[in-house]
Amino acid sequence: MFDVEYDEGESIYFDDLKGEMQKQAQLNHAEFEDQDDEARVQYEGFRPGMYVRVEIENVPCEFVQNFDPHYPIILGGLGNSEGNVGYVQMRLKKHRWYKKILKSRDPIIFSVGWRRFQTIPLCYIEDHNGRQRLLKYTPQHVHCGAAFWGKI
């Protein structure tokens, strides 16, 4: 509700994209609901909430000797395309509680999932004719575009 009031309730591209993804998820659920879990995993992959058995080979004996079941072991991995680096475009708006002015070419640390990286965004605004003009500072209460070098 805060976002709707603060953003003045405007419908944006990402809301439409999220709606399309929701429709596709419902279509997939309707298509695969009569199949067993093994067949669904073949097509969809493992869904959230499913249990997965992981077998790890060549584990050092110190791991087993010093294992404490009170501390969880977190497993994670990256897909084949997640290690790629390139130019990323995003929409950016300065939060109203952040006191300083955001400038183009100021280093920013992004924390996305378990990744954390530092990059230098270039802020721009798109004109009515489609041209992108570089901004020295981010506007106070409107979105602007930002392009930076980072994980795709």
mmCIF file with all atom_site columns, C-alpha atoms in Angstrom:
data_model
loop_
_atom_site.group_PDB
_atom_site.id
_atom_site.type_symbol
_atom_site.label_atom_id
_atom_site.label_alt_id
_atom_site.label_comp_id
_atom_site.label_asym_id
_atom_site.label_entity_id
_atom_site.label_seq_id
_atom_site.pdbx_PDB_ins_code
_atom_site.Cartn_x
_atom_site.Cartn_y
_atom_site.Cartn_z
_atom_site.occupancy
_atom_site.B_iso_or_equiv
_atom_site.pdbx_formal_charge
_atom_site.auth_seq_id
_atom_site.auth_comp_id
_atom_site.auth_asym_id
_atom_site.auth_atom_id
_atom_site.pdbx_PDB_model_num
ATOM 1   C CA . MET A 1 1   ? 0.000  0.000   0.000   1.00 0.00 ? 1   MET A CA 1
ATOM 2   C CA . PHE A 1 2   ? 2.926  2.332   0.788   1.00 0.00 ? 2   PHE A CA 1
ATOM 3   C CA . ASP A 1 3   ? 4.437  1.729   -2.663  1.00 0.00 ? 3   ASP A CA 1
ATOM 4   C CA . VAL A 1 4   ? 1.110  2.403   -4.396  1.00 0.00 ? 4   VAL A CA 1
ATOM 5   C CA . GLU A 1 5   ? 0.679  5.696   -2.580  1.00 0.00 ? 5   GLU A CA 1
ATOM 6   C CA . TYR A 1 6   ? 4.293  6.738   -2.960  1.00 0.00 ? 6   TYR A CA 1
ATOM 7   C CA . ASP A 1 7   ? 4.529  5.782   -6.633  1.00 0.00 ? 7   ASP A CA 1
ATOM 8   C CA . GLU A 1 8   ? 1.143  7.364   -7.318  1.00 0.00 ? 8   GLU A CA 1
ATOM 9   C CA . GLY A 1 9   ? -0.361 4.018   -8.348  1.00 0.00 ? 9   GLY A CA 1
ATOM 10  C CA . GLU A 1 10  ? 1.011  4.003   -11.879 1.00 0.00 ? 10  GLU A CA 1
ATOM 11  C CA . SER A 1 11  ? 1.086  0.658   -13.693 1.00 0.00 ? 11  SER A CA 1
ATOM 12  C CA . ILE A 1 12  ? 4.563  -0.189  -14.860 1.00 0.00 ? 12  ILE A CA 1
ATOM 13  C CA . TYR A 1 13  ? 6.162  -2.725  -17.158 1.00 0.00 ? 13  TYR A CA 1
ATOM 14  C CA . PHE A 1 14  ? 7.225  -5.043  -14.348 1.00 0.00 ? 14  PHE A CA 1
ATOM 15  C CA . ASP A 1 15  ? 3.667  -5.371  -13.032 1.00 0.00 ? 15  ASP A CA 1
ATOM 16  C CA . ASP A 1 16  ? 2.526  -6.488  -16.486 1.00 0.00 ? 16  ASP A CA 1
ATOM 17  C CA . LEU A 1 17  ? 5.446  -8.908  -16.732 1.00 0.00 ? 17  LEU A CA 1
ATOM 18  C CA . LYS A 1 18  ? 4.638  -10.337 -13.302 1.00 0.00 ? 18  LYS A CA 1
ATOM 19  C CA . GLY A 1 19  ? 1.021  -10.858 -14.395 1.00 0.00 ? 19  GLY A CA 1
ATOM 20  C CA . GLU A 1 20  ? 2.140  -12.749 -17.498 1.00 0.00 ? 20  GLU A CA 1
ATOM 21  C CA . MET A 1 21  ? 4.418  -14.939 -15.381 1.00 0.00 ? 21  MET A CA 1
ATOM 22  C CA . GLN A 1 22  ? 1.514  -15.660 -13.012 1.00 0.00 ? 22  GLN A CA 1
ATOM 23  C CA . LYS A 1 23  ? -0.688 -16.724 -15.924 1.00 0.00 ? 23  LYS A CA 1
ATOM 24  C CA . GLN A 1 24  ? 2.059  -18.996 -17.255 1.00 0.00 ? 24  GLN A CA 1
ATOM 25  C CA . ALA A 1 25  ? 2.526  -20.552 -13.788 1.00 0.00 ? 25  ALA A CA 1
ATOM 26  C CA . GLN A 1 26  ? -1.224 -21.276 -13.572 1.00 0.00 ? 26  GLN A CA 1
ATOM 27  C CA . LEU A 1 27  ? -1.170 -22.797 -17.056 1.00 0.00 ? 27  LEU A CA 1
ATOM 28  C CA . ASN A 1 28  ? 1.802  -25.013 -16.114 1.00 0.00 ? 28  ASN A CA 1
ATOM 29  C CA . HIS A 1 29  ? 0.080  -26.091 -12.909 1.00 0.00 ? 29  HIS A CA 1
ATOM 30  C CA . ALA A 1 30  ? -3.103 -27.022 -14.788 1.00 0.00 ? 30  ALA A CA 1
ATOM 31  C CA . GLU A 1 31  ? -1.129 -28.943 -17.428 1.00 0.00 ? 31  GLU A CA 1
ATOM 32  C CA . PHE A 1 32  ? 1.048  -30.986 -15.050 1.00 0.00 ? 32  PHE A CA 1
ATOM 33  C CA . GLU A 1 33  ? -1.289 -31.516 -12.072 1.00 0.00 ? 33  GLU A CA 1
ATOM 34  C CA . ASP A 1 34  ? -2.290 -35.076 -13.094 1.00 0.00 ? 34  ASP A CA 1
ATOM 35  C CA . GLN A 1 35  ? 1.319  -36.294 -13.479 1.00 0.00 ? 35  GLN A CA 1
ATOM 36  C CA . ASP A 1 36  ? 3.459  -37.753 -10.701 1.00 0.00 ? 36  ASP A CA 1
ATOM 37  C CA . ASP A 1 37  ? 6.319  -35.799 -9.104  1.00 0.00 ? 37  ASP A CA 1
ATOM 38  C CA . GLU A 1 38  ? 9.102  -37.587 -10.994 1.00 0.00 ? 38  GLU A CA 1
ATOM 39  C CA . ALA A 1 39  ? 7.647  -36.656 -14.377 1.00 0.00 ? 39  ALA A CA 1
ATOM 40  C CA . ARG A 1 40  ? 7.022  -33.069 -13.266 1.00 0.00 ? 40  ARG A CA 1
ATOM 41  C CA . VAL A 1 41  ? 10.621 -32.721 -12.073 1.00 0.00 ? 41  VAL A CA 1
ATOM 42  C CA . GLN A 1 42  ? 11.787 -33.831 -15.536 1.00 0.00 ? 42  GLN A CA 1
ATOM 43  C CA . TYR A 1 43  ? 9.916  -30.928 -17.167 1.00 0.00 ? 43  TYR A CA 1
ATOM 44  C CA . GLU A 1 44  ? 9.758  -28.191 -14.507 1.00 0.00 ? 44  GLU A CA 1
ATOM 45  C CA . GLY A 1 45  ? 12.683 -28.895 -12.188 1.00 0.00 ? 45  GLY A CA 1
ATOM 46  C CA . PHE A 1 46  ? 12.351 -29.013 -8.423  1.00 0.00 ? 46  PHE A CA 1
ATOM 47  C CA . ARG A 1 47  ? 9.577  -26.809 -7.079  1.00 0.00 ? 47  ARG A CA 1
ATOM 48  C CA . PRO A 1 48  ? 9.922  -24.789 -3.861  1.00 0.00 ? 48  PRO A CA 1
ATOM 49  C CA . GLY A 1 49  ? 9.127  -26.923 -0.814  1.00 0.00 ? 49  GLY A CA 1
ATOM 50  C CA . MET A 1 50  ? 10.226 -30.237 -2.340  1.00 0.00 ? 50  MET A CA 1
ATOM 51  C CA . TYR A 1 51  ? 12.833 -32.298 -0.533  1.00 0.00 ? 51  TYR A CA 1
ATOM 52  C CA . VAL A 1 52  ? 16.014 -33.015 -2.435  1.00 0.00 ? 52  VAL A CA 1
ATOM 53  C CA . ARG A 1 53  ? 18.604 -35.627 -1.542  1.00 0.00 ? 53  ARG A CA 1
ATOM 54  C CA . VAL A 1 54  ? 22.147 -34.409 -2.058  1.00 0.00 ? 54  VAL A CA 1
ATOM 55  C CA . GLU A 1 55  ? 25.093 -36.808 -2.010  1.00 0.00 ? 55  GLU A CA 1
ATOM 56  C CA . ILE A 1 56  ? 28.527 -35.240 -1.610  1.00 0.00 ? 56  ILE A CA 1
ATOM 57  C CA . GLU A 1 57  ? 31.604 -37.298 -2.374  1.00 0.00 ? 57  GLU A CA 1
ATOM 58  C CA . ASN A 1 58  ? 35.187 -36.921 -1.119  1.00 0.00 ? 58  ASN A CA 1
ATOM 59  C CA . VAL A 1 59  ? 34.242 -35.047 2.059   1.00 0.00 ? 59  VAL A CA 1
ATOM 60  C CA . PRO A 1 60  ? 37.238 -34.603 4.411   1.00 0.00 ? 60  PRO A CA 1
ATOM 61  C CA . CYS A 1 61  ? 37.012 -36.495 7.693   1.00 0.00 ? 61  CYS A CA 1
ATOM 62  C CA . GLU A 1 62  ? 37.403 -33.219 9.663   1.00 0.00 ? 62  GLU A CA 1
ATOM 63  C CA . PHE A 1 63  ? 33.991 -32.150 8.409   1.00 0.00 ? 63  PHE A CA 1
ATOM 64  C CA . VAL A 1 64  ? 32.326 -35.226 9.892   1.00 0.00 ? 64  VAL A CA 1
ATOM 65  C CA . GLN A 1 65  ? 34.312 -35.062 13.140  1.00 0.00 ? 65  GLN A CA 1
ATOM 66  C CA . ASN A 1 66  ? 33.574 -31.363 13.740  1.00 0.00 ? 66  ASN A CA 1
ATOM 67  C CA . PHE A 1 67  ? 29.990 -31.395 12.454  1.00 0.00 ? 67  PHE A CA 1
ATOM 68  C CA . ASP A 1 68  ? 27.504 -29.574 14.704  1.00 0.00 ? 68  ASP A CA 1
ATOM 69  C CA . PRO A 1 69  ? 23.841 -30.226 13.816  1.00 0.00 ? 69  PRO A CA 1
ATOM 70  C CA . HIS A 1 70  ? 22.791 -26.950 15.509  1.00 0.00 ? 70  HIS A CA 1
ATOM 71  C CA . TYR A 1 71  ? 24.390 -24.921 12.691  1.00 0.00 ? 71  TYR A CA 1
ATOM 72  C CA . PRO A 1 72  ? 22.784 -25.406 9.304   1.00 0.00 ? 72  PRO A CA 1
ATOM 73  C CA . ILE A 1 73  ? 24.749 -26.149 6.168   1.00 0.00 ? 73  ILE A CA 1
ATOM 74  C CA . ILE A 1 74  ? 23.675 -23.923 3.305   1.00 0.00 ? 74  ILE A CA 1
ATOM 75  C CA . LEU A 1 75  ? 24.072 -25.292 -0.198  1.00 0.00 ? 75  LEU A CA 1
ATOM 76  C CA . GLY A 1 76  ? 23.840 -23.057 -3.203  1.00 0.00 ? 76  GLY A CA 1
ATOM 77  C CA . GLY A 1 77  ? 24.750 -22.956 -6.809  1.00 0.00 ? 77  GLY A CA 1
ATOM 78  C CA . LEU A 1 78  ? 24.592 -20.881 -9.927  1.00 0.00 ? 78  LEU A CA 1
ATOM 79  C CA . GLY A 1 79  ? 23.086 -21.690 -13.276 1.00 0.00 ? 79  GLY A CA 1
ATOM 80  C CA . ASN A 1 80  ? 25.237 -21.805 -16.390 1.00 0.00 ? 80  ASN A CA 1
ATOM 81  C CA . SER A 1 81  ? 24.277 -18.315 -17.495 1.00 0.00 ? 81  SER A CA 1
ATOM 82  C CA . GLU A 1 82  ? 24.444 -16.686 -14.050 1.00 0.00 ? 82  GLU A CA 1
ATOM 83  C CA . GLY A 1 83  ? 28.200 -16.203 -14.144 1.00 0.00 ? 83  GLY A CA 1
ATOM 84  C CA . ASN A 1 84  ? 27.998 -13.950 -17.205 1.00 0.00 ? 84  ASN A CA 1
ATOM 85  C CA . VAL A 1 85  ? 28.905 -10.310 -16.827 1.00 0.00 ? 85  VAL A CA 1
ATOM 86  C CA . GLY A 1 86  ? 27.602 -7.488  -18.991 1.00 0.00 ? 86  GLY A CA 1
ATOM 87  C CA . TYR A 1 87  ? 25.735 -4.199  -19.026 1.00 0.00 ? 87  TYR A CA 1
ATOM 88  C CA . VAL A 1 88  ? 22.561 -4.217  -16.954 1.00 0.00 ? 88  VAL A CA 1
ATOM 89  C CA . GLN A 1 89  ? 19.818 -1.606  -17.266 1.00 0.00 ? 89  GLN A CA 1
ATOM 90  C CA . MET A 1 90  ? 17.505 -0.867  -14.360 1.00 0.00 ? 90  MET A CA 1
ATOM 91  C CA . ARG A 1 91  ? 15.076 1.735   -13.031 1.00 0.00 ? 91  ARG A CA 1
ATOM 92  C CA . LEU A 1 92  ? 16.340 3.687   -10.069 1.00 0.00 ? 92  LEU A CA 1
ATOM 93  C CA . LYS A 1 93  ? 14.744 6.088   -7.612  1.00 0.00 ? 93  LYS A CA 1
ATOM 94  C CA . LYS A 1 94  ? 16.360 7.665   -4.592  1.00 0.00 ? 94  LYS A CA 1
ATOM 95  C CA . HIS A 1 95  ? 14.615 6.679   -1.387  1.00 0.00 ? 95  HIS A CA 1
ATOM 96  C CA . ARG A 1 96  ? 13.083 9.649   0.368   1.00 0.00 ? 96  ARG A CA 1
ATOM 97  C CA . TRP A 1 97  ? 14.834 8.810   3.657   1.00 0.00 ? 97  TRP A CA 1
ATOM 98  C CA . TYR A 1 98  ? 18.291 8.801   2.081   1.00 0.00 ? 98  TYR A CA 1
ATOM 99  C CA . LYS A 1 99  ? 19.685 12.253  2.850   1.00 0.00 ? 99  LYS A CA 1
ATOM 100 C CA . LYS A 1 100 ? 22.515 12.523  0.296   1.00 0.00 ? 100 LYS A CA 1
ATOM 101 C CA . ILE A 1 101 ? 22.240 13.211  -3.425  1.00 0.00 ? 101 ILE A CA 1
ATOM 102 C CA . LEU A 1 102 ? 22.920 10.231  -5.696  1.00 0.00 ? 102 LEU A CA 1
ATOM 103 C CA . LYS A 1 103 ? 25.275 11.107  -8.524  1.00 0.00 ? 103 LYS A CA 1
ATOM 104 C CA . SER A 1 104 ? 26.197 9.325   -11.719 1.00 0.00 ? 104 SER A CA 1
ATOM 105 C CA . ARG A 1 105 ? 29.548 7.569   -11.525 1.00 0.00 ? 105 ARG A CA 1
ATOM 106 C CA . ASP A 1 106 ? 29.421 7.240   -7.723  1.00 0.00 ? 106 ASP A CA 1
ATOM 107 C CA . PRO A 1 107 ? 30.333 3.710   -6.604  1.00 0.00 ? 107 PRO A CA 1
ATOM 108 C CA . ILE A 1 108 ? 27.345 1.742   -5.267  1.00 0.00 ? 108 ILE A CA 1
ATOM 109 C CA . ILE A 1 109 ? 27.388 -1.655  -3.567  1.00 0.00 ? 109 ILE A CA 1
ATOM 110 C CA . PHE A 1 110 ? 24.583 -3.950  -4.741  1.00 0.00 ? 110 PHE A CA 1
ATOM 111 C CA . SER A 1 111 ? 23.434 -6.871  -2.630  1.00 0.00 ? 111 SER A CA 1
ATOM 112 C CA . VAL A 1 112 ? 21.396 -9.225  -4.805  1.00 0.00 ? 112 VAL A CA 1
ATOM 113 C CA . GLY A 1 113 ? 20.628 -12.600 -3.264  1.00 0.00 ? 113 GLY A CA 1
ATOM 114 C CA . TRP A 1 114 ? 23.871 -13.895 -1.844  1.00 0.00 ? 114 TRP A CA 1
ATOM 115 C CA . ARG A 1 115 ? 25.902 -11.819 -4.247  1.00 0.00 ? 115 ARG A CA 1
ATOM 116 C CA . ARG A 1 116 ? 27.444 -8.523  -3.307  1.00 0.00 ? 116 ARG A CA 1
ATOM 117 C CA . PHE A 1 117 ? 29.359 -6.431  -5.798  1.00 0.00 ? 117 PHE A CA 1
ATOM 118 C CA . GLN A 1 118 ? 30.405 -2.854  -6.308  1.00 0.00 ? 118 GLN A CA 1
ATOM 119 C CA . THR A 1 119 ? 29.781 -1.036  -9.559  1.00 0.00 ? 119 THR A CA 1
ATOM 120 C CA . ILE A 1 120 ? 29.487 2.467   -10.964 1.00 0.00 ? 120 ILE A CA 1
ATOM 121 C CA . PRO A 1 121 ? 26.060 3.232   -12.486 1.00 0.00 ? 121 PRO A CA 1
ATOM 122 C CA . LEU A 1 122 ? 25.416 5.825   -15.164 1.00 0.00 ? 122 LEU A CA 1
ATOM 123 C CA . CYS A 1 123 ? 22.036 7.476   -14.599 1.00 0.00 ? 123 CYS A CA 1
ATOM 124 C CA . TYR A 1 124 ? 19.973 8.624   -17.560 1.00 0.00 ? 124 TYR A CA 1
ATOM 125 C CA . ILE A 1 125 ? 16.502 9.776   -18.423 1.00 0.00 ? 125 ILE A CA 1
ATOM 126 C CA . GLU A 1 126 ? 14.699 8.885   -21.621 1.00 0.00 ? 126 GLU A CA 1
ATOM 127 C CA . ASP A 1 127 ? 13.284 11.741  -23.666 1.00 0.00 ? 127 ASP A CA 1
ATOM 128 C CA . HIS A 1 128 ? 9.926  11.627  -25.452 1.00 0.00 ? 128 HIS A CA 1
ATOM 129 C CA . ASN A 1 129 ? 11.747 10.825  -28.713 1.00 0.00 ? 129 ASN A CA 1
ATOM 130 C CA . GLY A 1 130 ? 13.497 7.754   -27.217 1.00 0.00 ? 130 GLY A CA 1
ATOM 131 C CA . ARG A 1 131 ? 16.892 9.369   -26.708 1.00 0.00 ? 131 ARG A CA 1
ATOM 132 C CA . GLN A 1 132 ? 18.694 8.633   -23.440 1.00 0.00 ? 132 GLN A CA 1
ATOM 133 C CA . ARG A 1 133 ? 20.343 11.650  -21.824 1.00 0.00 ? 133 ARG A CA 1
ATOM 134 C CA . LEU A 1 134 ? 22.985 11.273  -19.123 1.00 0.00 ? 134 LEU A CA 1
ATOM 135 C CA . LEU A 1 135 ? 22.149 12.811  -15.736 1.00 0.00 ? 135 LEU A CA 1
ATOM 136 C CA . LYS A 1 136 ? 24.704 14.248  -13.334 1.00 0.00 ? 136 LYS A CA 1
ATOM 137 C CA . TYR A 1 137 ? 22.355 13.664  -10.382 1.00 0.00 ? 137 TYR A CA 1
ATOM 138 C CA . THR A 1 138 ? 19.367 11.408  -9.883  1.00 0.00 ? 138 THR A CA 1
ATOM 139 C CA . PRO A 1 139 ? 16.046 13.273  -9.762  1.00 0.00 ? 139 PRO A CA 1
ATOM 140 C CA . GLN A 1 140 ? 14.490 13.646  -6.313  1.00 0.00 ? 140 GLN A CA 1
ATOM 141 C CA . HIS A 1 141 ? 11.090 11.928  -6.581  1.00 0.00 ? 141 HIS A CA 1
ATOM 142 C CA . VAL A 1 142 ? 10.968 10.296  -10.011 1.00 0.00 ? 142 VAL A CA 1
ATOM 143 C CA . HIS A 1 143 ? 12.433 7.170   -11.514 1.00 0.00 ? 143 HIS A CA 1
ATOM 144 C CA . CYS A 1 144 ? 15.381 7.343   -13.850 1.00 0.00 ? 144 CYS A CA 1
ATOM 145 C CA . GLY A 1 145 ? 17.278 4.696   -15.761 1.00 0.00 ? 145 GLY A CA 1
ATOM 146 C CA . ALA A 1 146 ? 20.663 3.397   -14.704 1.00 0.00 ? 146 ALA A CA 1
ATOM 147 C CA . ALA A 1 147 ? 23.150 1.270   -16.607 1.00 0.00 ? 147 ALA A CA 1
ATOM 148 C CA . PHE A 1 148 ? 26.019 -0.518  -14.938 1.00 0.00 ? 148 PHE A CA 1
ATOM 149 C CA . TRP A 1 149 ? 28.501 -3.342  -15.475 1.00 0.00 ? 149 TRP A CA 1
ATOM 150 C CA . GLY A 1 150 ? 27.533 -6.351  -13.391 1.00 0.00 ? 150 GLY A CA 1
ATOM 151 C CA . LYS A 1 151 ? 26.179 -9.880  -13.221 1.00 0.00 ? 151 LYS A CA 1
ATOM 152 C CA . ILE A 1 152 ? 23.463 -10.533 -15.788 1.00 0.00 ? 152 ILE A CA 1
#
